[in-house]
Coordinates of C-alpha atoms in Angstrom, one line a residue:
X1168 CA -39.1 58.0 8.2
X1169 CA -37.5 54.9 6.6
X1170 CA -40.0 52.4 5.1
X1171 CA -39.7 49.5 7.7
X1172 CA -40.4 51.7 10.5
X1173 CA -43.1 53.2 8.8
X1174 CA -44.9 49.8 7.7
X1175 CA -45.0 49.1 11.9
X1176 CA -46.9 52.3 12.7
X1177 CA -50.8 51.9 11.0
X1178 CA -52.8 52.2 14.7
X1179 CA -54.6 49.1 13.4
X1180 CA -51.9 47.0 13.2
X1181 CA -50.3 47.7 16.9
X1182 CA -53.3 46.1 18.9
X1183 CA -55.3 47.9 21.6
X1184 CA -53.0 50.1 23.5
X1185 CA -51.9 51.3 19.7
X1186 CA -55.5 52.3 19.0
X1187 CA -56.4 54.1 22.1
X1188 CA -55.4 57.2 20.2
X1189 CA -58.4 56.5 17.8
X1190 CA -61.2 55.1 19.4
X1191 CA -60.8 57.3 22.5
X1192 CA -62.0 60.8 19.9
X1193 CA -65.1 59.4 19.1
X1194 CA -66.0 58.0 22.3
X1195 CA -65.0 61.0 24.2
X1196 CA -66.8 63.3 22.1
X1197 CA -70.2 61.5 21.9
X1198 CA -70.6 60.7 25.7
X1199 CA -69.1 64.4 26.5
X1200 CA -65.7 63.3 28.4
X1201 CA -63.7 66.0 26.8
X1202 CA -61.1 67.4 29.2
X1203 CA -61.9 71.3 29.8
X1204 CA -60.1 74.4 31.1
X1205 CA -60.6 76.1 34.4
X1206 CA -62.6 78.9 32.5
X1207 CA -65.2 76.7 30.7
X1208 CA -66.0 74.1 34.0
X1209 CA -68.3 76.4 36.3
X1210 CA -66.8 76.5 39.7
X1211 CA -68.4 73.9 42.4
X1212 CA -68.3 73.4 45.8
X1213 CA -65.7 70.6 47.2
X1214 CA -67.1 67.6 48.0
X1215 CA -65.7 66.3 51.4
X1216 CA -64.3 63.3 49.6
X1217 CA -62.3 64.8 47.1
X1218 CA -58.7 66.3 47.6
X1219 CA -57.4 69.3 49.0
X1220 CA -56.2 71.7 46.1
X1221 CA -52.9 71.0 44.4
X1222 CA -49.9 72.0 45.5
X1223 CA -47.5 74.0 43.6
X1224 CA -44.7 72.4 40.7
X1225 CA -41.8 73.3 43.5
X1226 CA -38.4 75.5 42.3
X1227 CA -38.9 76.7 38.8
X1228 CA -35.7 77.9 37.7
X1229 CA -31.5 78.1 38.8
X1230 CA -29.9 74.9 39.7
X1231 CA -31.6 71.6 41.8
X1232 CA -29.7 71.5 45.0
X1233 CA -28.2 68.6 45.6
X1234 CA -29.5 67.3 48.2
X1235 CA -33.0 66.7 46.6
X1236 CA -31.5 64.5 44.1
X1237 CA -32.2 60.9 43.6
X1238 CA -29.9 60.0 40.5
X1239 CA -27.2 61.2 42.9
X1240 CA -24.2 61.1 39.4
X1241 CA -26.3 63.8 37.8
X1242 CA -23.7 66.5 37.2
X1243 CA -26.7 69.0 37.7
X1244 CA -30.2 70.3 37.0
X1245 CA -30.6 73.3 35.4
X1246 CA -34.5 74.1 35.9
X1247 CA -34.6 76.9 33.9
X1248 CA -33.7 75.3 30.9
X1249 CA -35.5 72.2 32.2
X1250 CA -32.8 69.9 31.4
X1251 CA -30.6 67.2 33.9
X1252 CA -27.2 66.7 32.5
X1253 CA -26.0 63.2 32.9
X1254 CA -22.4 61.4 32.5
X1255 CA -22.6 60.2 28.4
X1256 CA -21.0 56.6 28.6
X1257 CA -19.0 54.5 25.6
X1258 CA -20.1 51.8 23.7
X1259 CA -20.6 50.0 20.7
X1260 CA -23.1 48.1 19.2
X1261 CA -23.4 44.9 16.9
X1262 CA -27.3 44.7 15.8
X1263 CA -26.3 41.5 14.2
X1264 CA -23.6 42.4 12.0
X1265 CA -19.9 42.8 12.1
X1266 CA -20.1 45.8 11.6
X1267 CA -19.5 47.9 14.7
X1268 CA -21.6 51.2 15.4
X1269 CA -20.4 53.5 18.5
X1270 CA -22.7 54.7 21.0
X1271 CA -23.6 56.6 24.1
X1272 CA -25.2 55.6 26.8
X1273 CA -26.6 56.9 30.4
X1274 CA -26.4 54.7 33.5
X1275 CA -29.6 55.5 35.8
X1276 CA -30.8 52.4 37.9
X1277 CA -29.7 49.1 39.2
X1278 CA -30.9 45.8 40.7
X1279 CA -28.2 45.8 43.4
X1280 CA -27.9 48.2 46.2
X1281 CA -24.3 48.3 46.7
X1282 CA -23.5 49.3 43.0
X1283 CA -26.4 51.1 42.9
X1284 CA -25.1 53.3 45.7
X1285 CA -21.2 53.3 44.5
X1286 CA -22.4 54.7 41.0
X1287 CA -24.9 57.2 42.4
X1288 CA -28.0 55.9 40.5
X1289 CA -31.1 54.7 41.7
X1290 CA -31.5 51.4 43.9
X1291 CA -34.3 49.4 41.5
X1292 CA -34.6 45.8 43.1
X1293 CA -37.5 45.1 41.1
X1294 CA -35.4 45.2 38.1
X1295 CA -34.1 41.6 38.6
X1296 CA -37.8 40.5 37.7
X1297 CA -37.8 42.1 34.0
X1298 CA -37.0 39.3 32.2
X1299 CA -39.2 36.8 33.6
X1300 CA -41.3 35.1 31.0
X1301 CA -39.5 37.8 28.8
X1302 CA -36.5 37.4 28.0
X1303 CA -35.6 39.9 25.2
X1304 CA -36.6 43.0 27.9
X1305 CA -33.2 42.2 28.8
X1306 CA -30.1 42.6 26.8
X1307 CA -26.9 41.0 27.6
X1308 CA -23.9 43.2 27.3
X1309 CA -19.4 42.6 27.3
X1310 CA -17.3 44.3 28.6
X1311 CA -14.0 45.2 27.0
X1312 CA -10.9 44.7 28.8
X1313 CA -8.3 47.5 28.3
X1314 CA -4.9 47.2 29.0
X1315 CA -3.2 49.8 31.6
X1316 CA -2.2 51.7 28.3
X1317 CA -5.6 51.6 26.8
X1318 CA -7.0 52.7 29.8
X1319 CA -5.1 54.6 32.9
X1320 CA -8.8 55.4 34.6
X1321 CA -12.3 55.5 33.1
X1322 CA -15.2 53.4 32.1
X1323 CA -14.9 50.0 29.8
X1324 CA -16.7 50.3 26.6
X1325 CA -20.0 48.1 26.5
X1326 CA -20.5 46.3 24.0
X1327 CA -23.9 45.8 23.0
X1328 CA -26.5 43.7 21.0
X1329 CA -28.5 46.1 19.6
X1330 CA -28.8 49.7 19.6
X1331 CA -32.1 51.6 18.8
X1332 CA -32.9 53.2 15.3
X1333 CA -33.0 57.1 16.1
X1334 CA -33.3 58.3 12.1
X1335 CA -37.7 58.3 12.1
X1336 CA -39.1 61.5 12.3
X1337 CA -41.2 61.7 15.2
X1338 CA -44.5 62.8 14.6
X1339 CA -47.3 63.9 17.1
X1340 CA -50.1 65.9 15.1
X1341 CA -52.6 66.8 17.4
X1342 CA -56.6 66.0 16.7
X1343 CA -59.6 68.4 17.0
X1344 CA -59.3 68.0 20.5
X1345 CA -55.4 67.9 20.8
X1346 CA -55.4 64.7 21.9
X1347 CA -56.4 61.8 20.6
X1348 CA -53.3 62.6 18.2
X1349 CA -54.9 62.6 14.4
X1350 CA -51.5 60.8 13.3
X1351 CA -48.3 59.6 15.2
X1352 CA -44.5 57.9 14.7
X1353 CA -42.1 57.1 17.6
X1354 CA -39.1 59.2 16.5
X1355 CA -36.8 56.1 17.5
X1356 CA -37.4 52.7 17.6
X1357 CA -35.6 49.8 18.9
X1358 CA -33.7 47.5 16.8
X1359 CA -33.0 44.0 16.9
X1360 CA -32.0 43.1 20.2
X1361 CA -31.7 46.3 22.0
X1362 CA -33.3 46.7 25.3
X1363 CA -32.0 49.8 27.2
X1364 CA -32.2 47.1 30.5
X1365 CA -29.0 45.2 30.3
X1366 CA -26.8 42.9 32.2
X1367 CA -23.4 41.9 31.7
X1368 CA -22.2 38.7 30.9
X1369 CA -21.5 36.7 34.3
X1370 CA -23.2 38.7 36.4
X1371 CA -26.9 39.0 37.5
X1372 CA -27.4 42.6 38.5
X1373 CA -29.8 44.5 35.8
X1374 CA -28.8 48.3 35.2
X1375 CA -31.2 51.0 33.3
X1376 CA -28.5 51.9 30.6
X1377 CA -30.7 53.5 27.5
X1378 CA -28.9 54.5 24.4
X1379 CA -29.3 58.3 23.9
X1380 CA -27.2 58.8 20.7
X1381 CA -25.2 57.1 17.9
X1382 CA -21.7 58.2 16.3
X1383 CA -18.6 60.4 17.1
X1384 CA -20.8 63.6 15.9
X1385 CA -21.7 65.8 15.3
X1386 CA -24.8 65.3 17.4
X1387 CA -28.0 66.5 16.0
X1388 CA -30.0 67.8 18.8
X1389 CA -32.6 69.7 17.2
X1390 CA -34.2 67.4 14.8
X1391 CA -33.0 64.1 16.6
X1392 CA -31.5 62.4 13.8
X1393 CA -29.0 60.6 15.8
X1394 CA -30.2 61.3 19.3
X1395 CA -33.0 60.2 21.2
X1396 CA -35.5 63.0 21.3
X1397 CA -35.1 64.2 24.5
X1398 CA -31.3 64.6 24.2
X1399 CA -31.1 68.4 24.0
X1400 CA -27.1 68.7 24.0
X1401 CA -23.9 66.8 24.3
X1402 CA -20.6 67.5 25.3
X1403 CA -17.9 65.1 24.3
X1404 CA -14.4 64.6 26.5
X1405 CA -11.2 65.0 25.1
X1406 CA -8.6 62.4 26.8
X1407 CA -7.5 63.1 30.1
X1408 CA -4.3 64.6 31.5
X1409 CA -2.7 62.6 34.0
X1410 CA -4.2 62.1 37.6
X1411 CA -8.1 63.1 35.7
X1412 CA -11.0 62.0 34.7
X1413 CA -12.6 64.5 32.4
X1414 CA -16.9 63.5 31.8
X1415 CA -18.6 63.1 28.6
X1416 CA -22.3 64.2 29.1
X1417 CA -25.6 64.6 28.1
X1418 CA -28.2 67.3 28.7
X1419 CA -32.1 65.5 28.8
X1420 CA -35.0 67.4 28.5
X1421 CA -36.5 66.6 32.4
X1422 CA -40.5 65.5 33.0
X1423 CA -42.7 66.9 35.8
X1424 CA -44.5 65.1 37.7
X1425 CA -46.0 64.5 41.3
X1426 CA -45.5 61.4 44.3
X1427 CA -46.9 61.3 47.7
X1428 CA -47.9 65.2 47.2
X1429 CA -44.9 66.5 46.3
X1430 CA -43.5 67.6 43.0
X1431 CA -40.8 65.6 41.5
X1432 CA -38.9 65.3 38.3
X1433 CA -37.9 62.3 36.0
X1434 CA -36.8 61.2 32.7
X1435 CA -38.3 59.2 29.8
X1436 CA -36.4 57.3 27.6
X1437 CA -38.6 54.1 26.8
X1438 CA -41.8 52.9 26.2
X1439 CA -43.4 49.4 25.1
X1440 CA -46.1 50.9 22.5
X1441 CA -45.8 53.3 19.5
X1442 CA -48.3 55.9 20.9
X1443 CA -46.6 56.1 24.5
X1444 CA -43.4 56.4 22.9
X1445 CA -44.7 59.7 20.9
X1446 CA -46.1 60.9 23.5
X1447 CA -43.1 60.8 26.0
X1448 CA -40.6 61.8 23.4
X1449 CA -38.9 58.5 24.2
X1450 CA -37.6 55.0 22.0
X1451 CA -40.0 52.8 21.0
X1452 CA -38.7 49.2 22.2
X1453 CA -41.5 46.4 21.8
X1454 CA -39.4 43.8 23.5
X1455 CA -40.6 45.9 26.7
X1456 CA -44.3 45.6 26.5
X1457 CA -44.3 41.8 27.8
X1458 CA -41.6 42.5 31.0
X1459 CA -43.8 41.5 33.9
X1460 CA -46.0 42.1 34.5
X1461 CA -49.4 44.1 33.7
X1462 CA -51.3 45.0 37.2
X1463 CA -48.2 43.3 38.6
X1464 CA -46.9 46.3 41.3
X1465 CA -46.2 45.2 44.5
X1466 CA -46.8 41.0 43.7
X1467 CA -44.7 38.3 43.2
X1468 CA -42.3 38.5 40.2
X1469 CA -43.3 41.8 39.0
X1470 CA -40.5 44.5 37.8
X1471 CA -43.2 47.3 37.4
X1472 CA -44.5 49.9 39.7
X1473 CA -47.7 52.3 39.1
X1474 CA -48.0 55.4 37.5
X1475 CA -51.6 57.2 37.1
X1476 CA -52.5 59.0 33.7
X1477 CA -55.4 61.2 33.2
X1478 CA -57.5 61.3 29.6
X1479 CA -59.3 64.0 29.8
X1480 CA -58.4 66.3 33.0
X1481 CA -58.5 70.0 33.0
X1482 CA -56.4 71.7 30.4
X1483 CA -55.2 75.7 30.2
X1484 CA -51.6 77.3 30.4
X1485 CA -52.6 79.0 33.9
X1486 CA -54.7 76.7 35.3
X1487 CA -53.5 75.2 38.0
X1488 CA -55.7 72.1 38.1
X1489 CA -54.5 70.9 34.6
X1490 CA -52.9 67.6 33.5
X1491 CA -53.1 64.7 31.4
X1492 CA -52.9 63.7 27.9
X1493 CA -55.5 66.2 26.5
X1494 CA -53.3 69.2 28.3
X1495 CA -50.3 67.4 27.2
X1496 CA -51.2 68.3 23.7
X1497 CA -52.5 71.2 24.0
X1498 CA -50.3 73.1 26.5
X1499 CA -47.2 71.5 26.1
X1500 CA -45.7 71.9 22.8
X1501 CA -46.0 67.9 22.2
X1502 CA -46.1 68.4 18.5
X1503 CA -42.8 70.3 18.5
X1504 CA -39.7 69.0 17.9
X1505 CA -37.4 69.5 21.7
X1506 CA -34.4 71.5 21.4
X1507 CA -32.7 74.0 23.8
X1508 CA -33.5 76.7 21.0
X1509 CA -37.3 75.9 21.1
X1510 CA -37.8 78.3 24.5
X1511 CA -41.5 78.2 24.0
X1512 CA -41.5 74.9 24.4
X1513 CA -39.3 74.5 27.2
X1514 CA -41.4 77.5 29.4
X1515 CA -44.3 75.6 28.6
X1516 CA -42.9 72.2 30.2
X1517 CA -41.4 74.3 33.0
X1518 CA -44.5 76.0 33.9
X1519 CA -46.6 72.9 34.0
X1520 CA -47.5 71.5 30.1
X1521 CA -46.4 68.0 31.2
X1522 CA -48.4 64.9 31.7
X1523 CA -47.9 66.2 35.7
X1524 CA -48.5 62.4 36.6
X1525 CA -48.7 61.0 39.6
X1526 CA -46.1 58.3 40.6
X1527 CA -46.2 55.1 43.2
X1528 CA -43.2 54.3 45.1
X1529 CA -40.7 56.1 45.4
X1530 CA -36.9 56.3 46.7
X1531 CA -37.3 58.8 49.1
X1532 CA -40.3 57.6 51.1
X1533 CA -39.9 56.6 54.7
X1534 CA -41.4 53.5 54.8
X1535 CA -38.5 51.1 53.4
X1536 CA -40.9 48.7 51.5
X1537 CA -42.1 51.4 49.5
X1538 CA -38.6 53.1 49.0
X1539 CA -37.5 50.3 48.0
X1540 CA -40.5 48.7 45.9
X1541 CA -39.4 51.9 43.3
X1542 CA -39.0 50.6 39.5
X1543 CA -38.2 52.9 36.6
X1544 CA -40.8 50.9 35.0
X1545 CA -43.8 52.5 35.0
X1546 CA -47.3 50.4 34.6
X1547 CA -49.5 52.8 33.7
X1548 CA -53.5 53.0 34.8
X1549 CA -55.0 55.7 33.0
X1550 CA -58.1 57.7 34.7
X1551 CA -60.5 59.2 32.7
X1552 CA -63.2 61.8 34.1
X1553 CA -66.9 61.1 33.9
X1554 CA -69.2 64.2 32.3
X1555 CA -70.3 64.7 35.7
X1556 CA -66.7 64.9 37.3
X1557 CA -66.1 67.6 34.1
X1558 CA -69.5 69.4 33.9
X1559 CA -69.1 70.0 38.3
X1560 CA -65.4 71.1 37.7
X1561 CA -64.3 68.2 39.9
X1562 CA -61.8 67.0 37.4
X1563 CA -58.9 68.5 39.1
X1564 CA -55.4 67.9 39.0
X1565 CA -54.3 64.6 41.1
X1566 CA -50.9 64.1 43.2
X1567 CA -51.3 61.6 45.4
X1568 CA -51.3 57.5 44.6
X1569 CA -53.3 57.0 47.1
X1570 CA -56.1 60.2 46.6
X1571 CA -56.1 58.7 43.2
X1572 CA -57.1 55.2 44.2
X1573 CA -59.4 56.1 47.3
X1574 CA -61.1 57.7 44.0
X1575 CA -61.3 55.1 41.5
X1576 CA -62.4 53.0 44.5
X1577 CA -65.1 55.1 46.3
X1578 CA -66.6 57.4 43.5
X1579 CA -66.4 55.7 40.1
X1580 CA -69.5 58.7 39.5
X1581 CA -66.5 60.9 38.9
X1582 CA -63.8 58.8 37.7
X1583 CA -63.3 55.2 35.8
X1584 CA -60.5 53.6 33.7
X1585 CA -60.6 53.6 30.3
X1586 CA -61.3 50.1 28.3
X1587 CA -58.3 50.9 25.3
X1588 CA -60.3 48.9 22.8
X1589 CA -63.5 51.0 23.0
X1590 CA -62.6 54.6 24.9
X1591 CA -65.2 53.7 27.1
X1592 CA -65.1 53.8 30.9
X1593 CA -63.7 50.2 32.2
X1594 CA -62.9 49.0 35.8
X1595 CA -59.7 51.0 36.8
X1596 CA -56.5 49.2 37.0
X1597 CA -53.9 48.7 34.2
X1598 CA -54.0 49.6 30.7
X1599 CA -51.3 47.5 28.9
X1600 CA -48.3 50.7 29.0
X1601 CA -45.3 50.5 30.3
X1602 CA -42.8 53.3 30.6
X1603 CA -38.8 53.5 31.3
X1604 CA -39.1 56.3 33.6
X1605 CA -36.0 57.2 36.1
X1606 CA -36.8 59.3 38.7
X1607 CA -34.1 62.5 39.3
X1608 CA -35.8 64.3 42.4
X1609 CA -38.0 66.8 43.7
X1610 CA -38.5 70.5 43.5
X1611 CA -39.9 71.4 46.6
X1612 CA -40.4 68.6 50.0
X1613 CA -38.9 65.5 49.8
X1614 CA -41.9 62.8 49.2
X1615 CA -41.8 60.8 52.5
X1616 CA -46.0 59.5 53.0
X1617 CA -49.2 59.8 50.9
X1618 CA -51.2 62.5 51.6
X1619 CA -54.4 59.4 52.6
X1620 CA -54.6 56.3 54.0
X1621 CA -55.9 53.5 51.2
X1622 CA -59.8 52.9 51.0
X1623 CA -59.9 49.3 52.8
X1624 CA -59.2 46.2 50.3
X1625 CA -58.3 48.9 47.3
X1626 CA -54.5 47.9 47.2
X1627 CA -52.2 44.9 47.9
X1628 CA -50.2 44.0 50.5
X1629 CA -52.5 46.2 53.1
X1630 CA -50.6 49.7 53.1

């Protein structure tokens, strides 16, 4: 890890969210909020308030059929090596000299519905928000302009500002109790002005373009030297014969998850804090942590939509009821390096070693303010089970938005938030992360409604 990346990491330097990692240990450990396994929780009775047991994580291996894609130009998803591969796009970038760097780039989300749907990514209206009272969460891109001999049919090359720095080793050693982590680096990290949110010059619409990898090759996908570290293989194009378009791609390592009951699948390429960024194998770019707006959802000028993290939930490579950061740790290889040659690691994720978080809105949901109110960016509100909720065996696994509020809401006995100062229980709501998450699709049912109605006054505008 290069010295000016390493001098931003010390946890007590990167304010509260940075520290989380630290404080929660102690905290956890004295007031017993550990996160257990199915085996050392005795079993209890459910309580009528609580949710049914969780559903399955959906198809498991051989190709995604289409038709239960969201990111509709995914060339495919290949769920037994957990991977989606996604058209690999040309650019450069300047980072403030003249000095030109090439890149590649995936296109996943944007701001207008029409383009959206003519480059089969994900409609994101929320996106045109980002850059309120933040301007640097959005980067402003060129476009070349080929001549017919330059360019007989294919994409322009962007030019962009910044690209990120993907030469830190990422490191993710686990604590005593897997997680909090006992020392952590983002393995790549923004730099100046990069944002993987960009719009071109003279236009307004925002896309979700992330830079995955730097060079002509070849492409280290095993250490993540040049890649980002969920970038598990790339293929390069040669040119194209007449009357063709042959596609440059990537292959992504996917993340499970859950919405409206169902199990779905996305990809993480940003975050706005060093910690999240470790933890979601993804590129640490601060310009992100300010785009509005914390606790913002579904309110005026926000860009964000929730996502809901667990501390300290159940943990165990069978047990069905695990998830959340501790299980992340300990069950999913998260110290590892990700690599198609690191199988282990890759059954692990398949099987269920994943956050398993639960998402808000989503694109597939039949209500068209919710479809529509989707953001790749995530603001997340981290749970975090009482002793009681632990010592009964009611910490289960979550996977419904509103199950999870109706909770926070109506039996705070068995789960809070978490204050990221102190790792002590807080009022639940957000916590200061945000995420560049793109939803893919789902294994299993389509999410279409939440499995509850909302607990009167617990969300806004009445759902």
């Amino acid at each position: 890890m290069n010295r000016r990346i390493a001098r931003l990491m010390p946890a007590r330097k990167r304010g509260p969210i940075a520290v989380l990692g630290v404080v929660v240990a102690a905290s956890l450990a004295v007031a017993g909020y550990a996160g257990t396994s199915a085996s050392a929780a005795p079993a209890a009775p459910a309580r009528a308030s609580q949710p049914p047991e969780a559903d399955g994580l959906g198809q498991l291996s051989g190709l995604l059929p289409r038709n239960h894609l969201t990111e509709e130009s995914a060339l495919q998803v290949d769920l037994s090596t957990e991977t989606v591969r996604l058209p690999l796009y040309p650019g450069t970038a300047y980072a403030g000299t003249p000095r030109a760097e090439k890149v590649w780039y995936l296109l996943l989300d944007a701001s207008d519905a029409g383009l959206a749907h003519d480059l089969g990514v994900n409609f994101a209206p929320k996106l045109a928000n980002i850059a309120i009272s933040d301007p640097a969460a959005v980067q402003t891109v060129t476009l070349d302009s080929p001549t017919p001999t330059q360019n007989r049919f294919g994409p322009a090359n962007v030019n962009f500002a910044g690209a990120p720095d993907f030469s830190p080793t990422r490191i993710a050693t686990p604590g005593p109790n897997g997680f909090p982590l006992a020392k952590f680096a983002p393995g790549s990290v923004a730099g100046p002005g990069y944002s993987p949110f960009i719009k071109i010059a003279g236009s307004n619409v925002v896309y979700n373009a992330p830079i995955v990898a730097v060079g002509d090759g070849p492409f280290d996908v095993t250490h993540h030297t040049n890649t980002e570290d969920r970038v598990l293989g790339i293929h390069l194009a040669p040119a194209s014969p007449q009357g063709q378009f042959l596609e440059s791609w990537a292959d992504m390592l996917l993340v499970k998850g859950f919405d409206a009951g169902q199990p779905i699948l996305y990809l993480s390429t940003d975050a706005g804090q060093p910690l999240t960024a470790v933890l979601e194998r993804s590129t640490y770019v601060p310009a992100l942590n300010n785009a509005a707006f914390n606790g913002g959802d579904d309110f005026l000028g926000s860009s964000r939509e929730r996502l809901f993290g667990f501390i300290n939930g159940q943990t165990g490579v069978n047990n069905p009821q695990a998830q959340g950061f501790v299980h992340l740790i300990k069950d999913g290889f998260a110290a590892e390096d990700a690599s198609a040659g690191n199988t282990a690691m890759i059954n692990a994720l398949r099987f269920g070693g994943d956050f398993l978080q639960v998402f808000g809105d989503f694109p597939t949901l039949t209500d068209p303010r919710h479809a529509d109110a989707y953001s790749p960016l995530w603001d997340a509100q981290l749970g975090l089970w009482t002793p009681k909720a632990v010592s009964e065996g009611l910490n289960k696994r979550q996977i419904d938005e509103n199950q999870v509020f109706n909770l926070a809401d109506q039996r705070p006995d068995l789960l809070t938030g978490v204050d990221p100062a102190t790792g002590q229980p807080a009022p639940y709501g957000a916590d200061g992360v945000n995420i560049n998450c793109a939803v893919i699709g789902y294994t299993a049912q389509a999410p279409t409604a939440n499995l509850a109605p909302p607990a009167p006054n617990s969300q806004f505008p009445p759902r």
